[in-house]
């Protein structure tokens, strides 16, 4: 193990991995490629053509928070008053109605996710209103999974009980880091006790699956401090952990300009921080999942890993292999069998369109057969660190020629890291930091002048 690290790390440096940037490939083509020639008409025809016997997944975006953390790159706005949330909610409920009018009668939802922002900004009554409006228009399957992103500083037992009464069975808790100096530097203060109380409330309400979001690459983090965060997380025993690399993108997320860049770790240190945290999680029994998730061996995600059943969507890793994810709310992206469509991003544009009685789909991309095949190949790299040609041939037919150029380039550039055979290719060494770069090699749209977050 040590030998591999010793010989591999200079190799990563030589390949420029520590400084490299690439999309996170939660979709392919990525949102940068969306354009306004694909919008409402496309969304309507995709919705109407969905097979009634295949359940869909639903994402609802709640773009409001009471606090605005400096590090956060999510699309959200701060509010201390209830009125913008109340007004927004009315529009989301109207959008559910508009979408349901397009859908074939009887179609059901099997996965529902509320994200943000902070969905727990909603009151118990608002939670009931939104969840029942959705269930009434798009009934849920008996075994539906309903997950919600939770800010431990903006939740109480009444809200959790209201969510559980509406079927919430998975929760994702934002932690990031427990060290006080790191929390101060990222403008997000949250004591261990607050997080612990949130976990206790969720468990008391019988929520069976808990995820925690942790970040590496934050200002002032050291190997000792991140280990302390991991140890504290371990005492709370979440089923899943998302260990994301902090994406410092102040040109997009303006509030990140408040972060002292001189306190950020460099690429090599980020890499080491991840390795330290990952090793600790693996040693304590968590199974690594994809590039940045960990799950208890009994969790669905760990079980799906290595069996070709892991998938990637806008929420990160999932066991959901749906063809359709309907995104509701401002800026939400829908995935349809033939492409992607995004809703108006600004809340004001979104509400204006809904008021006019129309869907708000304003940009997207229609996918070709080639796009679908490359999307599947990139998905395999991000989930399985390999591409399996027989699976691609089975799903798309014999012609894999659109992969040839990337494979030839990889054979030149990454021959010590990727192994090639008749049945596909496989990333053979420490793979997390390299996976996004290998995926990028297959991206037919990549524009190297575009700015992405660091891969390691
Ligand atoms: C919607 S927030 C979580 C829910 C809730 N609002 C909270 O703060 O607890 C989603 C997650 O995105 C991740 N995230 C936000 N900004 C990020 C960034 N700049 N880089 C990496 N991850 C980020 C954080 O881990 C965060 O928990
Ligand atoms: S981390 Fe959560 S609470 Fe903080 S700004 Fe982002 S979405 Fe809002």
GROMACS .gro file of C-alpha atoms and ligand atoms in nm:
model
  491
    1UNK     CA    1   0.000   0.000   0.000
    2UNK     CA    2   0.270   0.240   0.104
    3UNK     CA    3   0.471   0.147  -0.203
    4UNK     CA    4   0.180   0.224  -0.431
    5UNK     CA    5   0.131   0.562  -0.266
    6UNK     CA    6   0.499   0.641  -0.292
    7UNK     CA    7   0.520   0.559  -0.660
    8UNK     CA    8   0.176   0.686  -0.751
    9UNK     CA    9   0.175   1.032  -0.599
   10UNK     CA   10   0.454   1.173  -0.818
   11UNK     CA   11   0.263   1.021  -1.108
   12UNK     CA   12  -0.047   1.217  -1.010
   13UNK     CA   13   0.163   1.531  -0.993
   14UNK     CA   14   0.316   1.455  -1.335
   15UNK     CA   15  -0.031   1.411  -1.484
   16UNK     CA   16  -0.129   1.746  -1.335
   17UNK     CA   17  -0.406   1.588  -1.129
   18UNK     CA   18  -0.350   1.816  -0.829
   19UNK     CA   19  -0.419   2.123  -1.040
   20UNK     CA   20  -0.662   1.968  -1.286
   21UNK     CA   21  -1.021   2.082  -1.321
   22UNK     CA   22  -1.314   1.896  -1.474
   23UNK     CA   23  -1.693   1.874  -1.454
   24UNK     CA   24  -1.840   1.658  -1.179
   25UNK     CA   25  -2.044   1.470  -1.442
   26UNK     CA   26  -2.372   1.457  -1.254
   27UNK     CA   27  -2.511   1.472  -1.609
   28UNK     CA   28  -2.378   1.432  -1.961
   29UNK     CA   29  -2.395   1.655  -2.156
   30UNK     CA   30  -2.328   1.891  -1.866
   31UNK     CA   31  -2.551   2.193  -1.797
   32UNK     CA   32  -2.296   2.421  -1.970
   33UNK     CA   33  -2.420   2.274  -2.301
   34UNK     CA   34  -2.788   2.356  -2.242
   35UNK     CA   35  -2.930   2.604  -2.491
   36UNK     CA   36  -3.255   2.787  -2.548
   37UNK     CA   37  -3.355   2.598  -2.863
   38UNK     CA   38  -3.475   2.320  -2.632
   39UNK     CA   39  -3.739   2.423  -2.379
   40UNK     CA   40  -4.108   2.403  -2.308
   41UNK     CA   41  -4.224   2.219  -2.623
   42UNK     CA   42  -3.961   1.952  -2.572
   43UNK     CA   43  -4.051   1.915  -2.203
   44UNK     CA   44  -4.422   1.881  -2.284
   45UNK     CA   45  -4.368   1.618  -2.551
   46UNK     CA   46  -4.133   1.418  -2.326
   47UNK     CA   47  -4.380   1.431  -2.034
   48UNK     CA   48  -4.671   1.321  -2.254
   49UNK     CA   49  -4.475   1.030  -2.403
   50UNK     CA   50  -4.366   0.874  -2.071
   51UNK     CA   51  -4.470   0.511  -2.031
   52UNK     CA   52  -4.742   0.492  -1.769
   53UNK     CA   53  -4.609   0.169  -1.619
   54UNK     CA   54  -4.264   0.311  -1.536
   55UNK     CA   55  -4.249   0.522  -1.219
   56UNK     CA   56  -4.067   0.854  -1.234
   57UNK     CA   57  -3.842   1.031  -0.983
   58UNK     CA   58  -3.920   1.382  -0.860
   59UNK     CA   59  -3.689   1.656  -0.733
   60UNK     CA   60  -3.829   1.967  -0.564
   61UNK     CA   61  -3.598   2.264  -0.511
   62UNK     CA   62  -3.652   2.497  -0.216
   63UNK     CA   63  -3.411   2.786  -0.283
   64UNK     CA   64  -3.429   2.958   0.057
   65UNK     CA   65  -3.212   2.955   0.368
   66UNK     CA   66  -3.219   3.150   0.692
   67UNK     CA   67  -2.840   3.162   0.696
   68UNK     CA   68  -2.617   3.202   0.393
   69UNK     CA   69  -2.297   3.007   0.445
   70UNK     CA   70  -2.000   3.162   0.266
   71UNK     CA   71  -1.869   2.836   0.123
   72UNK     CA   72  -2.197   2.733  -0.033
   73UNK     CA   73  -2.228   2.706  -0.411
   74UNK     CA   74  -2.594   2.597  -0.407
   75UNK     CA   75  -2.856   2.807  -0.581
   76UNK     CA   76  -3.035   2.964  -0.287
   77UNK     CA   77  -3.127   3.298  -0.134
   78UNK     CA   78  -3.136   3.415   0.227
   79UNK     CA   79  -3.456   3.522   0.396
   80UNK     CA   80  -3.550   3.604   0.753
   81UNK     CA   81  -3.920   3.637   0.676
   82UNK     CA   82  -4.176   3.376   0.578
   83UNK     CA   83  -4.347   3.564   0.294
   84UNK     CA   84  -4.110   3.479   0.002
   85UNK     CA   85  -4.120   3.111   0.099
   86UNK     CA   86  -4.501   3.111   0.121
   87UNK     CA   87  -4.532   3.281  -0.219
   88UNK     CA   88  -4.279   3.042  -0.376
   89UNK     CA   89  -4.458   2.739  -0.239
   90UNK     CA   90  -4.783   2.842  -0.406
   91UNK     CA   91  -4.600   2.852  -0.738
   92UNK     CA   92  -4.439   2.511  -0.692
   93UNK     CA   93  -4.782   2.365  -0.618
   94UNK     CA   94  -4.913   2.533  -0.935
   95UNK     CA   95  -4.619   2.384  -1.127
   96UNK     CA   96  -4.703   2.035  -0.997
   97UNK     CA   97  -5.050   2.089  -1.143
   98UNK     CA   98  -4.911   2.205  -1.479
   99UNK     CA   99  -4.673   1.907  -1.502
  100UNK     CA  100  -4.946   1.661  -1.401
  101UNK     CA  101  -5.168   1.794  -1.681
  102UNK     CA  102  -4.903   1.682  -1.932
  103UNK     CA  103  -4.839   1.339  -1.780
  104UNK     CA  104  -5.020   1.021  -1.883
  105UNK     CA  105  -5.294   0.942  -1.629
  106UNK     CA  106  -5.189   0.693  -1.363
  107UNK     CA  107  -4.813   0.746  -1.376
  108UNK     CA  108  -4.652   0.714  -1.033
  109UNK     CA  109  -4.345   0.844  -0.851
  110UNK     CA  110  -4.107   0.604  -0.678
  111UNK     CA  111  -3.836   0.848  -0.561
  112UNK     CA  112  -3.895   1.194  -0.424
  113UNK     CA  113  -3.619   1.426  -0.313
  114UNK     CA  114  -3.652   1.774  -0.161
  115UNK     CA  115  -3.332   1.974  -0.184
  116UNK     CA  116  -3.211   2.327  -0.162
  117UNK     CA  117  -3.136   2.556  -0.013
  118UNK     CA  118  -3.305   2.437   0.297
  119UNK     CA  119  -3.633   2.244   0.267
  120UNK     CA  120  -3.661   2.250   0.648
  121UNK     CA  121  -3.730   2.623   0.624
  122UNK     CA  122  -4.090   2.510   0.556
  123UNK     CA  123  -4.331   2.500   0.851
  124UNK     CA  124  -4.506   2.171   0.939
  125UNK     CA  125  -4.822   2.298   0.766
  126UNK     CA  126  -4.628   2.392   0.453
  127UNK     CA  127  -4.459   2.051   0.450
  128UNK     CA  128  -4.800   1.884   0.457
  129UNK     CA  129  -4.936   2.117   0.190
  130UNK     CA  130  -4.651   2.053  -0.054
  131UNK     CA  131  -4.623   1.678   0.004
  132UNK     CA  132  -4.995   1.616  -0.025
  133UNK     CA  133  -5.025   1.833  -0.339
  134UNK     CA  134  -4.758   1.617  -0.501
  135UNK     CA  135  -4.904   1.286  -0.386
  136UNK     CA  136  -5.249   1.390  -0.504
  137UNK     CA  137  -5.131   1.475  -0.857
  138UNK     CA  138  -4.858   1.213  -0.894
  139UNK     CA  139  -4.936   0.921  -0.661
  140UNK     CA  140  -4.638   0.751  -0.500
  141UNK     CA  141  -4.557   0.380  -0.524
  142UNK     CA  142  -4.593   0.180  -0.200
  143UNK     CA  143  -4.217   0.146  -0.162
  144UNK     CA  144  -4.140   0.508  -0.260
  145UNK     CA  145  -3.823   0.662  -0.119
  146UNK     CA  146  -3.867   1.016   0.007
  147UNK     CA  147  -3.548   1.197   0.105
  148UNK     CA  148  -3.499   1.549   0.234
  149UNK     CA  149  -3.193   1.774   0.283
  150UNK     CA  150  -3.186   1.900   0.640
  151UNK     CA  151  -3.004   2.191   0.801
  152UNK     CA  152  -2.958   2.088   1.169
  153UNK     CA  153  -2.978   2.455   1.275
  154UNK     CA  154  -3.318   2.500   1.111
  155UNK     CA  155  -3.522   2.198   1.212
  156UNK     CA  156  -3.725   2.076   1.511
  157UNK     CA  157  -3.918   1.765   1.608
  158UNK     CA  158  -4.247   1.907   1.473
  159UNK     CA  159  -4.094   1.957   1.125
  160UNK     CA  160  -3.936   1.613   1.126
  161UNK     CA  161  -4.261   1.452   1.241
  162UNK     CA  162  -4.447   1.637   0.965
  163UNK     CA  163  -4.198   1.511   0.706
  164UNK     CA  164  -4.219   1.154   0.837
  165UNK     CA  165  -4.600   1.171   0.837
  166UNK     CA  166  -4.569   1.252   0.464
  167UNK     CA  167  -4.344   0.950   0.405
  168UNK     CA  168  -3.988   1.083   0.448
  169UNK     CA  169  -3.770   0.777   0.501
  170UNK     CA  170  -3.424   0.917   0.420
  171UNK     CA  171  -3.259   1.235   0.543
  172UNK     CA  172  -2.940   1.411   0.442
  173UNK     CA  173  -2.779   1.633   0.702
  174UNK     CA  174  -2.535   1.914   0.624
  175UNK     CA  175  -2.229   1.892   0.851
  176UNK     CA  176  -1.921   2.004   0.647
  177UNK     CA  177  -1.667   2.017   0.934
  178UNK     CA  178  -1.679   2.024   1.314
  179UNK     CA  179  -1.364   2.233   1.381
  180UNK     CA  180  -1.456   2.577   1.509
  181UNK     CA  181  -1.182   2.764   1.325
  182UNK     CA  182  -1.283   2.597   0.996
  183UNK     CA  183  -1.651   2.672   1.059
  184UNK     CA  184  -1.568   3.039   1.123
  185UNK     CA  185  -1.359   3.058   0.806
  186UNK     CA  186  -1.644   2.922   0.590
  187UNK     CA  187  -1.917   3.129   0.758
  188UNK     CA  188  -2.111   2.831   0.891
  189UNK     CA  189  -2.120   2.773   1.263
  190UNK     CA  190  -2.289   2.459   1.389
  191UNK     CA  191  -2.199   2.284   1.712
  192UNK     CA  192  -2.161   1.909   1.740
  193UNK     CA  193  -2.448   1.909   1.992
  194UNK     CA  194  -2.682   2.073   1.737
  195UNK     CA  195  -2.601   1.806   1.480
  196UNK     CA  196  -2.632   1.532   1.741
  197UNK     CA  197  -2.974   1.662   1.846
  198UNK     CA  198  -3.087   1.659   1.483
  199UNK     CA  199  -2.976   1.296   1.446
  200UNK     CA  200  -3.160   1.202   1.767
  201UNK     CA  201  -3.481   1.367   1.645
  202UNK     CA  202  -3.461   1.184   1.311
  203UNK     CA  203  -3.396   0.847   1.479
  204UNK     CA  204  -3.678   0.909   1.728
  205UNK     CA  205  -3.906   0.955   1.427
  206UNK     CA  206  -3.782   0.624   1.279
  207UNK     CA  207  -3.609   0.767   0.974
  208UNK     CA  208  -3.427   0.458   0.856
  209UNK     CA  209  -3.148   0.610   0.653
  210UNK     CA  210  -2.923   0.905   0.733
  211UNK     CA  211  -2.660   1.069   0.514
  212UNK     CA  212  -2.409   1.333   0.623
  213UNK     CA  213  -2.229   1.578   0.394
  214UNK     CA  214  -1.865   1.641   0.490
  215UNK     CA  215  -1.616   1.858   0.302
  216UNK     CA  216  -1.242   1.840   0.252
  217UNK     CA  217  -1.031   2.118   0.104
  218UNK     CA  218  -1.168   2.385   0.341
  219UNK     CA  219  -0.956   2.666   0.488
  220UNK     CA  220  -0.740   2.567   0.789
  221UNK     CA  221  -0.816   2.194   0.764
  222UNK     CA  222  -0.528   1.971   0.869
  223UNK     CA  223  -0.499   1.594   0.875
  224UNK     CA  224  -0.548   1.606   1.253
  225UNK     CA  225  -0.854   1.832   1.235
  226UNK     CA  226  -1.029   1.633   0.961
  227UNK     CA  227  -0.969   1.310   1.152
  228UNK     CA  228  -1.135   1.467   1.454
  229UNK     CA  229  -1.436   1.559   1.236
  230UNK     CA  230  -1.454   1.203   1.105
  231UNK     CA  231  -1.437   1.060   1.457
  232UNK     CA  232  -1.724   1.284   1.564
  233UNK     CA  233  -1.922   1.180   1.256
  234UNK     CA  234  -1.856   0.814   1.342
  235UNK     CA  235  -2.013   0.858   1.685
  236UNK     CA  236  -2.335   0.961   1.505
  237UNK     CA  237  -2.314   0.651   1.283
  238UNK     CA  238  -2.473   0.778   0.958
  239UNK     CA  239  -2.560   0.512   0.698
  240UNK     CA  240  -2.403   0.718   0.421
  241UNK     CA  241  -2.137   0.986   0.405
  242UNK     CA  242  -2.079   1.218   0.113
  243UNK     CA  243  -1.720   1.340   0.132
  244UNK     CA  244  -1.715   1.624  -0.118
  245UNK     CA  245  -1.414   1.827  -0.225
  246UNK     CA  246  -1.485   2.192  -0.150
  247UNK     CA  247  -1.545   2.361  -0.487
  248UNK     CA  248  -1.401   2.711  -0.465
  249UNK     CA  249  -1.572   2.888  -0.752
  250UNK     CA  250  -1.603   3.254  -0.640
  251UNK     CA  251  -1.664   3.369  -0.998
  252UNK     CA  252  -1.997   3.180  -0.978
  253UNK     CA  253  -2.078   3.171  -0.606
  254UNK     CA  254  -2.007   3.533  -0.513
  255UNK     CA  255  -2.039   3.473  -0.136
  256UNK     CA  256  -1.723   3.261  -0.153
  257UNK     CA  257  -1.534   3.589  -0.201
  258UNK     CA  258  -1.564   3.621   0.179
  259UNK     CA  259  -1.336   3.319   0.216
  260UNK     CA  260  -0.966   3.383   0.273
  261UNK     CA  261  -0.805   3.208  -0.024
  262UNK     CA  262  -0.464   3.208   0.142
  263UNK     CA  263  -0.600   2.964   0.404
  264UNK     CA  264  -0.712   2.710   0.141
  265UNK     CA  265  -0.506   2.390   0.109
  266UNK     CA  266  -0.325   2.336  -0.221
  267UNK     CA  267  -0.407   2.049  -0.459
  268UNK     CA  268  -0.163   1.804  -0.304
  269UNK     CA  269  -0.285   1.875   0.050
  270UNK     CA  270  -0.648   1.837  -0.062
  271UNK     CA  271  -0.557   1.498  -0.201
  272UNK     CA  272  -0.390   1.397   0.125
  273UNK     CA  273  -0.686   1.521   0.333
  274UNK     CA  274  -0.921   1.306   0.129
  275UNK     CA  275  -0.695   1.002   0.159
  276UNK     CA  276  -0.673   1.043   0.536
  277UNK     CA  277  -1.050   1.073   0.578
  278UNK     CA  278  -1.127   0.794   0.331
  279UNK     CA  279  -0.881   0.557   0.498
  280UNK     CA  280  -1.033   0.623   0.840
  281UNK     CA  281  -1.385   0.561   0.707
  282UNK     CA  282  -1.283   0.241   0.531
  283UNK     CA  283  -1.099   0.117   0.840
  284UNK     CA  284  -1.412   0.166   1.046
  285UNK     CA  285  -1.615  -0.044   0.803
  286UNK     CA  286  -1.762   0.197   0.548
  287UNK     CA  287  -1.761   0.084   0.185
  288UNK     CA  288  -1.628   0.341  -0.064
  289UNK     CA  289  -1.889   0.429  -0.324
  290UNK     CA  290  -1.784   0.606  -0.644
  291UNK     CA  291  -1.549   0.902  -0.618
  292UNK     CA  292  -1.676   1.060  -0.298
  293UNK     CA  293  -1.936   0.854  -0.108
  294UNK     CA  294  -1.910   0.595   0.169
  295UNK     CA  295  -2.186   0.368   0.295
  296UNK     CA  296  -2.236   0.102   0.558
  297UNK     CA  297  -2.205  -0.243   0.396
  298UNK     CA  298  -2.576  -0.306   0.464
  299UNK     CA  299  -2.683   0.012   0.282
  300UNK     CA  300  -2.837  -0.018  -0.069
  301UNK     CA  301  -2.566   0.204  -0.212
  302UNK     CA  302  -2.284  -0.016  -0.082
  303UNK     CA  303  -2.469  -0.325  -0.206
  304UNK     CA  304  -2.511  -0.171  -0.555
  305UNK     CA  305  -2.140  -0.080  -0.574
  306UNK     CA  306  -1.926  -0.310  -0.786
  307UNK     CA  307  -2.233  -0.477  -0.936
  308UNK     CA  308  -2.294  -0.222  -1.211
  309UNK     CA  309  -2.606  -0.096  -1.032
  310UNK     CA  310  -2.475   0.235  -0.906
  311UNK     CA  311  -2.591   0.546  -1.095
  312UNK     CA  312  -2.514   0.916  -1.088
  313UNK     CA  313  -2.763   1.200  -1.107
  314UNK     CA  314  -2.789   1.563  -0.998
  315UNK     CA  315  -2.800   1.460  -0.632
  316UNK     CA  316  -2.473   1.264  -0.669
  317UNK     CA  317  -2.473   0.886  -0.638
  318UNK     CA  318  -2.796   0.687  -0.634
  319UNK     CA  319  -2.931   0.337  -0.681
  320UNK     CA  320  -3.215   0.491  -0.883
  321UNK     CA  321  -3.183   0.381  -1.248
  322UNK     CA  322  -3.479   0.589  -1.363
  323UNK     CA  323  -3.501   0.731  -1.717
  324UNK     CA  324  -3.700   1.028  -1.592
  325UNK     CA  325  -3.639   1.270  -1.310
  326UNK     CA  326  -3.883   1.559  -1.306
  327UNK     CA  327  -3.729   1.871  -1.150
  328UNK     CA  328  -3.974   2.114  -0.992
  329UNK     CA  329  -3.902   2.464  -0.864
  330UNK     CA  330  -3.668   2.742  -0.975
  331UNK     CA  331  -3.349   2.626  -1.153
  332UNK     CA  332  -3.439   2.255  -1.127
  333UNK     CA  333  -3.322   2.031  -1.407
  334UNK     CA  334  -3.541   1.752  -1.545
  335UNK     CA  335  -3.395   1.444  -1.706
  336UNK     CA  336  -3.619   1.289  -1.972
  337UNK     CA  337  -3.563   0.982  -2.190
  338UNK     CA  338  -3.439   1.207  -2.476
  339UNK     CA  339  -3.263   1.490  -2.299
  340UNK     CA  340  -3.247   1.752  -2.025
  341UNK     CA  341  -3.448   2.066  -1.957
  342UNK     CA  342  -3.390   2.330  -1.691
  343UNK     CA  343  -3.648   2.555  -1.528
  344UNK     CA  344  -3.600   2.931  -1.509
  345UNK     CA  345  -3.318   2.981  -1.259
  346UNK     CA  346  -3.412   3.309  -1.094
  347UNK     CA  347  -3.704   3.270  -0.852
  348UNK     CA  348  -3.867   3.588  -0.993
  349UNK     CA  349  -3.853   3.458  -1.355
  350UNK     CA  350  -3.979   3.123  -1.237
  351UNK     CA  351  -4.279   3.262  -1.049
  352UNK     CA  352  -4.359   3.500  -1.338
  353UNK     CA  353  -4.380   3.209  -1.584
  354UNK     CA  354  -4.595   2.997  -1.352
  355UNK     CA  355  -4.826   3.294  -1.294
  356UNK     CA  356  -4.870   3.305  -1.673
  357UNK     CA  357  -4.991   2.944  -1.654
  358UNK     CA  358  -4.699   2.782  -1.836
  359UNK     CA  359  -4.414   2.547  -1.754
  360UNK     CA  360  -4.092   2.735  -1.697
  361UNK     CA  361  -3.855   2.511  -1.894
  362UNK     CA  362  -3.625   2.759  -2.065
  363UNK     CA  363  -3.313   2.576  -2.179
  364UNK     CA  364  -3.191   2.223  -2.229
  365UNK     CA  365  -3.043   1.973  -2.469
  366UNK     CA  366  -3.189   1.698  -2.683
  367UNK     CA  367  -2.962   1.396  -2.676
  368UNK     CA  368  -2.844   1.199  -2.979
  369UNK     CA  369  -2.773   0.824  -2.970
  370UNK     CA  370  -2.405   0.917  -2.936
  371UNK     CA  371  -2.478   1.143  -2.637
  372UNK     CA  372  -2.670   0.863  -2.468
  373UNK     CA  373  -2.389   0.615  -2.520
  374UNK     CA  374  -2.120   0.855  -2.397
  375UNK     CA  375  -2.341   0.947  -2.100
  376UNK     CA  376  -2.359   0.578  -2.009
  377UNK     CA  377  -1.983   0.532  -2.058
  378UNK     CA  378  -1.906   0.837  -1.840
  379UNK     CA  379  -2.157   0.711  -1.581
  380UNK     CA  380  -1.971   0.378  -1.571
  381UNK     CA  381  -1.639   0.556  -1.514
  382UNK     CA  382  -1.779   0.769  -1.234
  383UNK     CA  383  -1.959   0.474  -1.069
  384UNK     CA  384  -1.748   0.166  -1.150
  385UNK     CA  385  -1.412   0.317  -1.257
  386UNK     CA  386  -1.442   0.111  -1.576
  387UNK     CA  387  -1.623   0.095  -1.909
  388UNK     CA  388  -1.779  -0.238  -1.998
  389UNK     CA  389  -1.816  -0.270  -2.379
  390UNK     CA  390  -2.056  -0.572  -2.375
  391UNK     CA  391  -2.301  -0.370  -2.162
  392UNK     CA  392  -2.277  -0.074  -2.402
  393UNK     CA  393  -2.326  -0.303  -2.705
  394UNK     CA  394  -2.623  -0.465  -2.535
  395UNK     CA  395  -2.783  -0.126  -2.472
  396UNK     CA  396  -2.678   0.070  -2.784
  397UNK     CA  397  -2.573  -0.176  -3.056
  398UNK     CA  398  -2.239  -0.273  -3.208
  399UNK     CA  399  -2.109   0.067  -3.314
  400UNK     CA  400  -1.889   0.204  -3.034
  401UNK     CA  401  -1.677   0.415  -3.270
  402UNK     CA  402  -1.758   0.742  -3.089
  403UNK     CA  403  -1.538   0.617  -2.803
  404UNK     CA  404  -1.234   0.545  -3.024
  405UNK     CA  405  -1.062   0.885  -3.013
  406UNK     CA  406  -1.080   0.905  -2.633
  407UNK     CA  407  -0.954   0.547  -2.594
  408UNK     CA  408  -0.654   0.620  -2.821
  409UNK     CA  409  -0.572   0.936  -2.622
  410UNK     CA  410  -0.599   0.750  -2.293
  411UNK     CA  411  -0.370   0.475  -2.425
  412UNK     CA  412  -0.107   0.744  -2.483
  413UNK     CA  413  -0.157   0.964  -2.177
  414UNK     CA  414  -0.272   0.729  -1.902
  415UNK     CA  415  -0.129   0.390  -1.999
  416UNK     CA  416   0.002   0.324  -1.647
  417UNK     CA  417  -0.326   0.409  -1.483
  418UNK     CA  418  -0.586   0.265  -1.718
  419UNK     CA  419  -0.581  -0.096  -1.837
  420UNK     CA  420  -0.737  -0.183  -2.171
  421UNK     CA  421  -0.884  -0.509  -2.295
  422UNK     CA  422  -1.129  -0.632  -2.559
  423UNK     CA  423  -1.413  -0.599  -2.312
  424UNK     CA  424  -1.340  -0.244  -2.206
  425UNK     CA  425  -1.113  -0.036  -1.988
  426UNK     CA  426  -1.049  -0.008  -1.619
  427UNK     CA  427  -0.883   0.251  -1.397
  428UNK     CA  428  -0.630   0.041  -1.210
  429UNK     CA  429  -0.477   0.268  -0.948
  430UNK     CA  430  -0.601   0.507  -0.681
  431UNK     CA  431  -0.888   0.617  -0.881
  432UNK     CA  432  -1.093   0.890  -0.721
  433UNK     CA  433  -0.898   1.192  -0.838
  434UNK     CA  434  -0.835   1.049  -1.180
  435UNK     CA  435  -1.194   0.940  -1.261
  436UNK     CA  436  -1.318   1.288  -1.355
  437UNK     CA  437  -1.020   1.333  -1.588
  438UNK     CA  438  -1.078   0.997  -1.756
  439UNK     CA  439  -1.448   1.083  -1.793
  440UNK     CA  440  -1.350   1.420  -1.942
  441UNK     CA  441  -1.156   1.239  -2.217
  442UNK     CA  442  -1.490   1.107  -2.350
  443UNK     CA  443  -1.670   1.442  -2.329
  444UNK     CA  444  -1.736   1.552  -2.688
  445UNK     CA  445  -1.839   1.903  -2.584
  446UNK     CA  446  -1.563   1.990  -2.338
  447UNK     CA  447  -1.438   2.344  -2.369
  448UNK     CA  448  -1.099   2.368  -2.201
  449UNK     CA  449  -1.137   2.742  -2.154
  450UNK     CA  450  -1.438   2.685  -1.925
  451UNK     CA  451  -1.372   2.701  -1.550
  452UNK     CA  452  -1.447   2.389  -1.343
  453UNK     CA  453  -1.377   2.286  -0.984
  454UNK     CA  454  -1.061   2.099  -0.884
  455UNK     CA  455  -1.074   1.725  -0.947
  456UNK     CA  456  -0.867   1.615  -0.648
  457LIG     C1  457  -2.840   2.213   0.011
  457LIG     S1  458  -2.698   2.191   0.103
  457LIG     C2  459  -2.738   2.097   0.246
  457LIG     C3  460  -2.865   2.119   0.325
  457LIG     C4  461  -2.874   2.232   0.422
  457LIG     N1  462  -2.902   2.353   0.353
  457LIG     C5  463  -2.754   2.248   0.511
  457LIG     O1  464  -2.679   2.342   0.489
  457LIG     O2  465  -2.735   2.170   0.603
  457LIG     C6  466  -2.621   2.068   0.006
  457LIG     C7  467  -2.475   2.033   0.026
  457LIG     O3  468  -2.398   2.081  -0.083
  457LIG     C8  469  -2.262   2.080  -0.044
  457LIG     N2  470  -2.196   2.201  -0.096
  457LIG     C9  471  -2.243   2.327  -0.096
  457LIG     N3  472  -2.152   2.411  -0.145
  457LIG    C10  473  -2.044   2.338  -0.180
  457LIG    C11  474  -1.917   2.367  -0.236
  457LIG     N4  475  -1.881   2.491  -0.265
  457LIG     N5  476  -1.833   2.265  -0.260
  457LIG    C12  477  -1.869   2.137  -0.231
  457LIG     N6  478  -1.986   2.104  -0.175
  457LIG    C13  479  -2.072   2.202  -0.150
  457LIG    C14  480  -2.257   2.082   0.107
  457LIG     O4  481  -2.190   1.966   0.154
  457LIG    C15  482  -2.403   2.086   0.146
  457LIG     O5  483  -2.429   2.009   0.261
  458LIG     S1  484  -2.505   2.520   0.309
  458LIG    FE1  485  -2.725   2.491   0.334
  458LIG     S2  486  -2.785   2.652   0.480
  458LIG    FE2  487  -2.585   2.709   0.406
  458LIG     S3  488  -2.627   2.845   0.233
  458LIG    FE3  489  -2.599   2.640   0.148
  458LIG     S4  490  -2.800   2.558   0.133
  458LIG    FE4  491  -2.813   2.735   0.273
   0.00000   0.00000   0.00000
